[in-house]
Short mmCIF file of C-alpha atoms in Angstrom, two decimals:
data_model
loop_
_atom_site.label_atom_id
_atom_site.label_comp_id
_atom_site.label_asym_id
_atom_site.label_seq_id
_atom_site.Cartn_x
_atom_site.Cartn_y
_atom_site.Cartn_z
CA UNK A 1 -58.68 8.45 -12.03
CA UNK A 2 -57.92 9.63 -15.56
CA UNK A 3 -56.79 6.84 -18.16
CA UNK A 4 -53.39 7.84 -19.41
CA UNK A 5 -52.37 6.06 -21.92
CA UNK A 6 -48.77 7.11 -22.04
CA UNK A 7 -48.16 5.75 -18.61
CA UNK A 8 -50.07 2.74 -19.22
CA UNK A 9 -47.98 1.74 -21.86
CA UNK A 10 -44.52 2.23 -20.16
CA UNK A 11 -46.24 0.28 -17.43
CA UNK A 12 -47.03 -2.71 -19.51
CA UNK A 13 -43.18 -2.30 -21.33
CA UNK A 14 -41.97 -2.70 -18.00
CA UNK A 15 -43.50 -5.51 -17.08
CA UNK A 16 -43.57 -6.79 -20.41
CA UNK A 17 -39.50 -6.95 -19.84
CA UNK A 18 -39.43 -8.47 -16.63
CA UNK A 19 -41.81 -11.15 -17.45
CA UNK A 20 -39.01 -11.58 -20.47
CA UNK A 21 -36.32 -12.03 -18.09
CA UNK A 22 -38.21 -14.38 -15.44
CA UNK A 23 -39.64 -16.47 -18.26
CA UNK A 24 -36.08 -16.78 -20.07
CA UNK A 25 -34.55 -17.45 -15.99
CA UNK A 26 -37.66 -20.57 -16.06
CA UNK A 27 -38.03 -22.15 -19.37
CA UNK A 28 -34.41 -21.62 -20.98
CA UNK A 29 -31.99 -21.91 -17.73
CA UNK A 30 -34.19 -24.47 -16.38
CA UNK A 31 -33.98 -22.85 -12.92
CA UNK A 32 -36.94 -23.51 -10.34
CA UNK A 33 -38.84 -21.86 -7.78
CA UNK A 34 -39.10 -24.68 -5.86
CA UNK A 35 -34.94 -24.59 -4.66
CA UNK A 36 -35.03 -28.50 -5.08
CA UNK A 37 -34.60 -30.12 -1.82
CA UNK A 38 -37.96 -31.28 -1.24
CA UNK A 39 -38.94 -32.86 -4.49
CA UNK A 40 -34.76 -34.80 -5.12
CA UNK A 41 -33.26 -37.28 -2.89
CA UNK A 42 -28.94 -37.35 -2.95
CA UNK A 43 -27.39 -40.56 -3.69
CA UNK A 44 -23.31 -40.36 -4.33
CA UNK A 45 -21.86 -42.65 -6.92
CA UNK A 46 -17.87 -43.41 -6.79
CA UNK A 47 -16.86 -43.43 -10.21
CA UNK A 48 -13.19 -44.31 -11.39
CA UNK A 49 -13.44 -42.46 -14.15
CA UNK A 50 -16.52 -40.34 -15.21
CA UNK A 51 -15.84 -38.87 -18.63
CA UNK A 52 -16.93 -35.35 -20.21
CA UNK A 53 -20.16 -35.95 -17.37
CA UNK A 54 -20.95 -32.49 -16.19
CA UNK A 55 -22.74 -30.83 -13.42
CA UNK A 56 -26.44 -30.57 -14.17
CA UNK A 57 -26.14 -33.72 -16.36
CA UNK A 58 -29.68 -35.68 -17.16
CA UNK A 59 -29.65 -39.08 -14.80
CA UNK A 60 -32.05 -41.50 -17.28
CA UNK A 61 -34.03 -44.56 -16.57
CA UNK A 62 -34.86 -45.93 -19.73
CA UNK A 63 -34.04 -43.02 -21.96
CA UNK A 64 -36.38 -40.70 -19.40
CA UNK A 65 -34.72 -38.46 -17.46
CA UNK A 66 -35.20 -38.83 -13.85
CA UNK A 67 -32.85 -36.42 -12.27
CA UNK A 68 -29.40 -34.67 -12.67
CA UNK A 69 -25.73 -34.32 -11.34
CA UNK A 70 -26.15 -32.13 -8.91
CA UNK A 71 -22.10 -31.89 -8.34
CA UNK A 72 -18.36 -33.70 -9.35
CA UNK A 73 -15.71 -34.00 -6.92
CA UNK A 74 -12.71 -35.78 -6.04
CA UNK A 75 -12.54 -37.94 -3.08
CA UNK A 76 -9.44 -36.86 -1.66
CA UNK A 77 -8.32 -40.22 0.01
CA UNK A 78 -9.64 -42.52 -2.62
CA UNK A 79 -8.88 -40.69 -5.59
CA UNK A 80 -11.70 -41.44 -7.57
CA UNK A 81 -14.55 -39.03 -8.76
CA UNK A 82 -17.50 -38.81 -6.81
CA UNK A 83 -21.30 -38.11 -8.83
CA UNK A 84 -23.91 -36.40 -6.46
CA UNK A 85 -26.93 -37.44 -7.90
CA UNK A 86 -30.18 -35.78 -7.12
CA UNK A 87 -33.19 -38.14 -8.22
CA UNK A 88 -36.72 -37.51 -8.80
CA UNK A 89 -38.78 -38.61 -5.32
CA UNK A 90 -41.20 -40.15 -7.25
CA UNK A 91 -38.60 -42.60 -8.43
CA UNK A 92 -37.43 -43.78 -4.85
CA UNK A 93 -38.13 -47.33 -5.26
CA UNK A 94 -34.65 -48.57 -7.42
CA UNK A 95 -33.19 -51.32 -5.86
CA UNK A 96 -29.85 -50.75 -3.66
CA UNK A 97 -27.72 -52.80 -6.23
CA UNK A 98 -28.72 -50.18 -9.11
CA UNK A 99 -26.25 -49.44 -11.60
CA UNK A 100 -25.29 -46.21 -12.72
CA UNK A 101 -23.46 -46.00 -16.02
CA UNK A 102 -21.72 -42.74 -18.32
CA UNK A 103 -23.48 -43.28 -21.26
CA UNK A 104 -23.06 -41.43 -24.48
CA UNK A 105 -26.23 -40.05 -26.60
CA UNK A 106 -26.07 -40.92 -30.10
CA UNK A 107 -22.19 -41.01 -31.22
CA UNK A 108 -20.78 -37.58 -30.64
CA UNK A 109 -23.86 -36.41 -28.15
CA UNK A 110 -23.65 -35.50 -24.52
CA UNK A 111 -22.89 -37.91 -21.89
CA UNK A 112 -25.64 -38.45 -19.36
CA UNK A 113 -25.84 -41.15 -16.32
CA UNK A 114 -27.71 -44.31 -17.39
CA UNK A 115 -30.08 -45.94 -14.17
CA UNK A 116 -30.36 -50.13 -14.74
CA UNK A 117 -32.58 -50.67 -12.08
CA UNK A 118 -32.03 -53.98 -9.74
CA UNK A 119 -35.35 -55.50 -8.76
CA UNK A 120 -33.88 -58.13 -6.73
CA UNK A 121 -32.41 -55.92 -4.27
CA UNK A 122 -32.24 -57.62 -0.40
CA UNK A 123 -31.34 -56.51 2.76
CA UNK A 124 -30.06 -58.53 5.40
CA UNK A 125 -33.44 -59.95 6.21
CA UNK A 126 -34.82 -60.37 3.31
CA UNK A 127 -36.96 -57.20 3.00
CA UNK A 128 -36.38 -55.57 -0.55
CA UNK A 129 -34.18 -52.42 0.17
CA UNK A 130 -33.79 -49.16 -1.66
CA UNK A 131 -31.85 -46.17 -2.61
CA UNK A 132 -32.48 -43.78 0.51
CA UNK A 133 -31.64 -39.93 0.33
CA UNK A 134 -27.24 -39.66 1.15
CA UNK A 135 -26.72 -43.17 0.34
CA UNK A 136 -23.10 -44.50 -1.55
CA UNK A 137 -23.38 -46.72 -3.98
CA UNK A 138 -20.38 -48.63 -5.45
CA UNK A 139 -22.55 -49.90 -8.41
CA UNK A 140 -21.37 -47.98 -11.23
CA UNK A 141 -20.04 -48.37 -14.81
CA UNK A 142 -17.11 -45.83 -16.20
CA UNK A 143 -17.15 -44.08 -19.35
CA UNK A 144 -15.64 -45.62 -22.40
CA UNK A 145 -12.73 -43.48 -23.65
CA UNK A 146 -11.65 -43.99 -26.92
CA UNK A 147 -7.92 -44.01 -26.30
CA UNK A 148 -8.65 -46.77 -23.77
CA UNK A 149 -10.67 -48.80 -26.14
CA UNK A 150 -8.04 -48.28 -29.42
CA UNK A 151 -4.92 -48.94 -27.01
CA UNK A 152 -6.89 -52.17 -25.78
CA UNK A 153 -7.47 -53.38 -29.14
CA UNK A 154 -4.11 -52.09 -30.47
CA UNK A 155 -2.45 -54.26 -27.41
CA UNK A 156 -4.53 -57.47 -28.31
CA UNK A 157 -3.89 -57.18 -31.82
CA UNK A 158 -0.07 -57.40 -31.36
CA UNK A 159 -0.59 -59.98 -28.72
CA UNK A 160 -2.44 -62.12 -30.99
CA UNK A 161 0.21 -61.88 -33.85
CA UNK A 162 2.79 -62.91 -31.19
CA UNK A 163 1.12 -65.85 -30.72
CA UNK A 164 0.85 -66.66 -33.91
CA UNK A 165 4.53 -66.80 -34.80
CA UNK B 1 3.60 20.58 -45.95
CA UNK B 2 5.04 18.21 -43.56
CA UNK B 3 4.85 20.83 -41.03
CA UNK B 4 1.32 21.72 -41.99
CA UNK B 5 0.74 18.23 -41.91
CA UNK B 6 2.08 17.79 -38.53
CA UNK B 7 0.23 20.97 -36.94
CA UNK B 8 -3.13 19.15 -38.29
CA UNK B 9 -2.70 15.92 -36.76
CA UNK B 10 -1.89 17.72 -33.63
CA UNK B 11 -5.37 19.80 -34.16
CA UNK B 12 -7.17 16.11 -34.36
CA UNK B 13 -5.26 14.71 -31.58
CA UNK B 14 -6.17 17.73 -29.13
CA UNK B 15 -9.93 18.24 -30.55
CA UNK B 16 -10.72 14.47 -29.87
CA UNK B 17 -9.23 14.56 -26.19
CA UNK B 18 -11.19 17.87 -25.58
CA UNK B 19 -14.39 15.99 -27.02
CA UNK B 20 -13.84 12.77 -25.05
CA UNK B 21 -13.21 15.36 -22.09
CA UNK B 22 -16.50 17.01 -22.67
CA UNK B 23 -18.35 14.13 -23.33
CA UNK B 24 -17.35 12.94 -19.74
CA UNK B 25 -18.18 16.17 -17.82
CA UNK B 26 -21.53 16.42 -19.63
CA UNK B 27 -22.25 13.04 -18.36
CA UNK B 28 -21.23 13.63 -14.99
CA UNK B 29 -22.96 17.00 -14.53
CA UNK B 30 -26.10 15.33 -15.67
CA UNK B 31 -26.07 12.55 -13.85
CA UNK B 32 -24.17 13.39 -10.17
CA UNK B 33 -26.31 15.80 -7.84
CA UNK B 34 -29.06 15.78 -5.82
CA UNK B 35 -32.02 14.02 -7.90
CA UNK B 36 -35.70 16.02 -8.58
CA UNK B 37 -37.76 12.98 -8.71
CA UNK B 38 -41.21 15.19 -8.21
CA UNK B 39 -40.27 17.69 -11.34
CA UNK B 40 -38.01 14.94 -13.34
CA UNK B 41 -39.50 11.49 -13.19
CA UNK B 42 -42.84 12.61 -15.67
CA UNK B 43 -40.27 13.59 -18.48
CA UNK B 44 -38.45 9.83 -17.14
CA UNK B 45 -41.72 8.17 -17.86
CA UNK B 46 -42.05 10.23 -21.25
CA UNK B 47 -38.63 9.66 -22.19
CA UNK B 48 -39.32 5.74 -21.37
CA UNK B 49 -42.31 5.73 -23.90
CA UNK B 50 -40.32 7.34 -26.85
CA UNK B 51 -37.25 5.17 -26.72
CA UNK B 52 -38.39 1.72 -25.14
CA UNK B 53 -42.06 1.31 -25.82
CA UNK B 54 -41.51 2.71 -29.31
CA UNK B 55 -38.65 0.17 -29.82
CA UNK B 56 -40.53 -2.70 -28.62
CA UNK B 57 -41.93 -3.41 -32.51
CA UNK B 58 -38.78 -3.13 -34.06
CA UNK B 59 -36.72 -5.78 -31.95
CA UNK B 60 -39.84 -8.23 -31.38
CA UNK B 61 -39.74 -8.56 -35.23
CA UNK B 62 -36.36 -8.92 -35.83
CA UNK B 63 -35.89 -11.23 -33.13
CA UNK B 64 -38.26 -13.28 -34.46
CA UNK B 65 -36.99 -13.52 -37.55
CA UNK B 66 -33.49 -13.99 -36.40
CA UNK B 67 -34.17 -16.64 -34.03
CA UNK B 68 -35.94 -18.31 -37.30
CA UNK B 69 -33.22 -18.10 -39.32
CA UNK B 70 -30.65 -19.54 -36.52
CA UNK B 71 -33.35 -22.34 -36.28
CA UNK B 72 -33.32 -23.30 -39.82
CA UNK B 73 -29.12 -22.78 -41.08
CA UNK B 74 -28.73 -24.97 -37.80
CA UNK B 75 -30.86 -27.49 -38.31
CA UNK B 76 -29.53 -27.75 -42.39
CA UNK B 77 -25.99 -28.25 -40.62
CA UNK B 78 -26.67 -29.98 -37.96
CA UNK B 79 -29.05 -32.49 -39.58
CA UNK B 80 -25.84 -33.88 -41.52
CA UNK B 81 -24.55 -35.54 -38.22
CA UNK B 82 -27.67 -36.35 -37.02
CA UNK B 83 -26.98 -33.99 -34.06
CA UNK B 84 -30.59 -32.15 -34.20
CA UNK B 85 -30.62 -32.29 -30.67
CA UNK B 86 -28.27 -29.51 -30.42
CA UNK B 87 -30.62 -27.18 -32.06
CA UNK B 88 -31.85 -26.01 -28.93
CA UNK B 89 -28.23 -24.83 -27.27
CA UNK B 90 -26.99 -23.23 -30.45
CA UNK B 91 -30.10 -21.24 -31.25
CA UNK B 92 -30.37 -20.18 -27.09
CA UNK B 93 -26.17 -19.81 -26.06
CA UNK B 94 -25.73 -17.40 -28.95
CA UNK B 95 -28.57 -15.42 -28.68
CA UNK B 96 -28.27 -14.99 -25.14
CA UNK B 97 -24.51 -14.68 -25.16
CA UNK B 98 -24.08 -12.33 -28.74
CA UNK B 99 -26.75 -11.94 -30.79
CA UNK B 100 -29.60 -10.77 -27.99
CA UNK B 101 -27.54 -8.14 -26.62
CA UNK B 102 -25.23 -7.16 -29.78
CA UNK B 103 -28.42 -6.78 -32.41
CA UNK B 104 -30.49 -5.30 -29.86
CA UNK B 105 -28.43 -2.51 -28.84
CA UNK B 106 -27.71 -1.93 -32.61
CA UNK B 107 -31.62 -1.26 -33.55
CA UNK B 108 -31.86 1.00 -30.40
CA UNK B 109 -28.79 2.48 -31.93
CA UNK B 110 -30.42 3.10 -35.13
CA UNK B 111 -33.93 3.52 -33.54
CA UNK B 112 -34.01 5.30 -30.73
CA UNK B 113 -30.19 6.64 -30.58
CA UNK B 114 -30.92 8.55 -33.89
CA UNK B 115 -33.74 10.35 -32.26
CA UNK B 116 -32.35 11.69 -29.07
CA UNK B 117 -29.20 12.83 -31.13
CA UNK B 118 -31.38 14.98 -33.43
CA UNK B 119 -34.22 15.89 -31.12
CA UNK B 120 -31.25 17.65 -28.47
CA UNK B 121 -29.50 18.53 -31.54
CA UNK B 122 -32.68 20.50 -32.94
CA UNK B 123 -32.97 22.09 -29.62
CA UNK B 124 -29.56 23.38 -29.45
CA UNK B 125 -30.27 24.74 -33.14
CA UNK B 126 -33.57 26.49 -32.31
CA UNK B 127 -31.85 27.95 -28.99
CA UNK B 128 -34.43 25.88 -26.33
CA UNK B 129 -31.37 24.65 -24.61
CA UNK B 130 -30.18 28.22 -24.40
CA UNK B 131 -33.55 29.53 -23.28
CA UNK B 132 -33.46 27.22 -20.49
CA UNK B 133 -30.25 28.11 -19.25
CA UNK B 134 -31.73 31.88 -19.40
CA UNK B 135 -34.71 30.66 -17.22
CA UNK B 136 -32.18 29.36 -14.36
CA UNK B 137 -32.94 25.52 -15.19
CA UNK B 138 -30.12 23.36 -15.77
CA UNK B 139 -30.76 21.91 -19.43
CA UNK B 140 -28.28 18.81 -18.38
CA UNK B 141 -30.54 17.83 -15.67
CA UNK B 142 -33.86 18.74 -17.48
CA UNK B 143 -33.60 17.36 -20.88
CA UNK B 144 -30.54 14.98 -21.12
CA UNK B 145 -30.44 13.12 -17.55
CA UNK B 146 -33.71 11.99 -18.09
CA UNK B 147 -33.01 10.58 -21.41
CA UNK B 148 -30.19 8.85 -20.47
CA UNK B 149 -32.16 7.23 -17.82
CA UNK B 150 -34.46 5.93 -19.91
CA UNK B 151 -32.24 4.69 -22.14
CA UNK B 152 -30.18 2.89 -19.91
CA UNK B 153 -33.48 1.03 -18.58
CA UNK B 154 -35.14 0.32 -21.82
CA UNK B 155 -32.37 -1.72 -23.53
CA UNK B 156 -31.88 -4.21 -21.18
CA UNK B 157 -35.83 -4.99 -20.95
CA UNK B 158 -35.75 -4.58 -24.59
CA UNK B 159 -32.69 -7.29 -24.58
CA UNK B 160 -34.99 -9.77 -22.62
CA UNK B 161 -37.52 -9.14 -24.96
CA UNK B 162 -35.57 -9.86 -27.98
CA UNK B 163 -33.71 -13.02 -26.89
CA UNK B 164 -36.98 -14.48 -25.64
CA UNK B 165 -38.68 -14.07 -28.35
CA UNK B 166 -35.83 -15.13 -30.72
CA UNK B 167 -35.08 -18.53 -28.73
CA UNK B 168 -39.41 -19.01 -29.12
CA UNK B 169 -38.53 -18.24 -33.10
CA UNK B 170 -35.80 -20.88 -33.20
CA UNK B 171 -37.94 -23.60 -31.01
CA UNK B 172 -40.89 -22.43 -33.27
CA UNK B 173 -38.72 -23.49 -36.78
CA UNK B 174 -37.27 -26.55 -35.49
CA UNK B 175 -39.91 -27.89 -33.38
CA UNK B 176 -43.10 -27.04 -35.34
CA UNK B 177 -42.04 -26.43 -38.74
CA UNK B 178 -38.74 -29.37 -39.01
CA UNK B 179 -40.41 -31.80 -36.34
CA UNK B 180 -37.29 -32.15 -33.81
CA UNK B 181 -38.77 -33.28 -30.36
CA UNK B 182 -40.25 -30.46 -28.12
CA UNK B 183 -38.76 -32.25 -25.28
CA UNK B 184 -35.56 -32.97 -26.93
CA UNK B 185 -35.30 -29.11 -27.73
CA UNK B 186 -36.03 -27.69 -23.94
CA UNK B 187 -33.58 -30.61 -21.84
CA UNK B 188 -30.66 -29.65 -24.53
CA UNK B 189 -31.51 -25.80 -23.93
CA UNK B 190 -31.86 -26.45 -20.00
CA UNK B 191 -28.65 -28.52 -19.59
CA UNK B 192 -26.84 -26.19 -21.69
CA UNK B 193 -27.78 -22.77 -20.43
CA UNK B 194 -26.20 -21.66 -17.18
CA UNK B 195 -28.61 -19.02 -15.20
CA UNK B 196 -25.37 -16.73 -14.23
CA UNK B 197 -22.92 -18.10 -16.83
CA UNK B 198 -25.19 -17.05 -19.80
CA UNK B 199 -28.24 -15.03 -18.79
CA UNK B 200 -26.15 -12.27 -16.46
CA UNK B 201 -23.75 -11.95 -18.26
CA UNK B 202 -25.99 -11.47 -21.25
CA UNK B 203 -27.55 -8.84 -19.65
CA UNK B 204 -23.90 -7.27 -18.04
CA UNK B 205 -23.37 -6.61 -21.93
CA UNK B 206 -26.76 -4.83 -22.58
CA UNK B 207 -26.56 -2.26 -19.93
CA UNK B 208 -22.93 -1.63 -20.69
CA UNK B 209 -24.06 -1.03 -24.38
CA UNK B 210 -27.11 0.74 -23.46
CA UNK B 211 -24.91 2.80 -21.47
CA UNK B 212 -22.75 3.53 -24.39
CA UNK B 213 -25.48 4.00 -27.13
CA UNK B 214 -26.80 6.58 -24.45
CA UNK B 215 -24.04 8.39 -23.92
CA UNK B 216 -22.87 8.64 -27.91
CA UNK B 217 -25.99 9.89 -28.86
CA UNK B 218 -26.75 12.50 -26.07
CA UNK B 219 -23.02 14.18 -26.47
CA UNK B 220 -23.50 13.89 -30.41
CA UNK B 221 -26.31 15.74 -29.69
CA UNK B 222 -25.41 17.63 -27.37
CA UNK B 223 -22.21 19.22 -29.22
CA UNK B 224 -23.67 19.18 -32.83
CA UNK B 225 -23.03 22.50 -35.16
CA UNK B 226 -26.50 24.24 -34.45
CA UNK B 227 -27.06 24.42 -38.10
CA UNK B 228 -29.10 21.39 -40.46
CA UNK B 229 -26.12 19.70 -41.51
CA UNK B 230 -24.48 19.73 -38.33
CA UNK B 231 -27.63 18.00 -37.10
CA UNK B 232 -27.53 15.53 -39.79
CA UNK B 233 -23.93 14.89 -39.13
CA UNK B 234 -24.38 14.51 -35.21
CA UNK B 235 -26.53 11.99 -36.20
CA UNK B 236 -24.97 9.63 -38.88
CA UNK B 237 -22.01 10.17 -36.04
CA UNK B 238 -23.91 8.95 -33.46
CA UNK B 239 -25.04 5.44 -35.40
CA UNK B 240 -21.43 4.91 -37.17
CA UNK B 241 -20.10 5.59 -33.35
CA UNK B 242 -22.27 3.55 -31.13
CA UNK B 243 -22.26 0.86 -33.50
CA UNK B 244 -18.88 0.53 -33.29
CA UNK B 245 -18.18 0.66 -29.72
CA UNK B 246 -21.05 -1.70 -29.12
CA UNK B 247 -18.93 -4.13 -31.67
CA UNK B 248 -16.10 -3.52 -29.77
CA UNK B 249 -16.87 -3.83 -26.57
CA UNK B 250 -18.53 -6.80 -27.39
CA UNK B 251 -15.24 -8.11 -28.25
CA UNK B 252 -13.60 -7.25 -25.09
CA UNK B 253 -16.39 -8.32 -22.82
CA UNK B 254 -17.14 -12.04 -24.12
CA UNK B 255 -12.44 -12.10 -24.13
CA UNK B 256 -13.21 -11.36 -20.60
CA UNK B 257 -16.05 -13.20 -19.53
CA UNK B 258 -16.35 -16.41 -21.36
CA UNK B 259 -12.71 -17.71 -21.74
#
């Protein structure tokens, strides 16, 4: 076959672009091959209130992240937000009593899920027991919002100076 | 006078419906019938090498640079409230969402849009177009179905192109040259950039604008005066035009998609 280099050149163009496009879709969107189910187990957190946490928000143990929000809904009879989680399988050994918290990165960052792991976890029996793929867990810590906080210390302020009197 | 006046703006009005009318049923006869791809996809493949593989240069460098440039007026801002961190979704959301496609549809204006306008514009002068019509083939389909075709394929690819290596530019100032943390940089950029939400409809804006460019500079072409300074002024038309649409449609498209 004859080397043409015309062809050969709108050849590699082409597939210069759509290695463009699948590298962008990997590195910068973050999306994977891999569809996720195998390598995450799903724990659901009931929240009372959750903050600016968003879907696809970094789950961290010890500032690394382990895992992400996979989804944010509303349980309809409870009324309270409820966190999928999807965690990192190699991670599956945090206690059952693990709290989650809505932490905030440096002052005005994004808010991410903070893991404090529970080592003294126990069954029943006495057997240490852990986080297993579509557990609840009630162990969790809301977000701070400001207004909260100020009308808090606003309230105790004006309580204190009634005492005073 | 104010009659004169009157008649002239009636002359304008009627020549630009008649051109926007024209530009339409060039398109359409070009691009609706039954497709030659034995006779019509070598001149496709040609047509592909002239305005993509030419253009590749051109918006590799500048995306480089611009992706540089992002990098380093964010990080000067950015620094002041220690938010660094965001370095990564500034420099990737607006080069995927505006700059990418905007910019690169404006070089392919000026780089390859140009050329088709005065290539078909010099072959209308110098009768080929004519000629061809004497020979029973259809100059629509010959010359300017194939050129729109390649058009409209290279400036998506070259929109990849251009925000990849743009967001590499930005990662490549404030990573290597500043010293924010790799890692830092490609979590912020991961959790910020939506696949559908950013990428697609990135791209939904390049083929709409390659689609325009296209079009512009074929018809400019297309209908020039057959005479040099009809050719030049088909295609100073064709960049002022294109360039502006792109703008503008830009404007309508992210109202529409991102509110």
């Amino acid at each position: 076959m004859k080397f043409n280099w015309l062809e050969f050149t709108v050849g590699c163009f082409l597939a210069a672009g759509i290695a463009a496009a699948v590298i962008l879709a990997l590195k910068v969107a973050g999306l994977t091959m891999t569809g996720g189910s195998a390598d995450y187990y799903t724990v659901y957190g009931n929240f009372s209130n959750i903050g600016s946490l968003k879907v696809r928000s970094p789950i961290k143990l010890g500032g690394v992240v382990v895992g992400s929000v996979a989804a944010i809904r509303i349980d309809p009879r409870t009324l309270r937000p409820v966190v999928t989680m999807k965690i990192d399988r190699t991670y599956n050994e945090l206690g059952s009593d693990t709290t989650f918290s809505v932490l905030t990165s440096g002052l005005l960052g994004e808010q991410y899920l903070g893991i404090k792991p529970d080592f003294a976890s126990m069954d029943d029996d006495g057997n240490p027991s852990y986080l297993k793929d579509g557990d609840t867990t009630n162990f969790t810590e809301s977000a701070i919002v400001l207004e909260e906080l100020l009308g808090k210390f606003l309230y105790s302020l004006s309580s204190g100076k009634d005492s005073a009197q | 006078m104010p009659l004169s006046l009157i008649q002239s703006l009636g002359r304008r009005g009627v020549s630009f419906f008649t051109a926007l009318g024209r530009a339409l049923l060039m398109l359409l006869h070009s691009l609706v019938g039954k497709p030659n791809f034995r006779r019509h996809f070598p001149i496709f493949v040609e047509q592909l090498y002239a305005t993509g593989v030419q253009s590749v240069m051109i918006i590799i460098v500048s995306g480089l640079f611009i992706g540089m440039v992002l990098g380093l007026q964010g990080y000067n801002v950015l620094v002041q409230f220690k938010a660094e961190a965001s370095l990564g979704p500034l420099v990737s959301l607006s080069i995927l969402r505006e700059l990418g496609p905007v910019v690169a549809a404006l070089l392919f204006a000026g780089r390859a849009g140009s050329a088709l306008t005065a290539e078909i514009g010099l072959m209308k002068a110098t009768e080929q177009l004519s000629s061809l019509e004497m020979m029973a083939v259809d100059p629509l389909r010959r010359v300017i179905s194939p050129r729109f075709w390649a058009g409209f394929v290279s400036l998506p690819l070259l929109t990849f192109m251009f925000s990849l290596v743009g967001i590499f530019g930005g990662k490549m100032v404030g990573v290597d040259w500043l010293g924010i943390d790799e890692g830092t940089f490609w979590t912020g950029t991961q959790a910020a950039v939506e696949f559908y939400q950013d990428i697609v409809q990135g791209m939904v804006k390049s083929v709409l604008f390659a689609f325009i460019v296209c079009w512009v500079a074929l018809f400019n072409g297309y209908s020039c005066l057959p005479t040099a300074a009809g050719i030049s002024r088909a295609t100073t038309d064709t960049v002022v035009h294109s360039s502006l649409l792109v703008l503008g449609f830009d404007f309508v498209l992210t109202a529409l998609m991102f509110n």
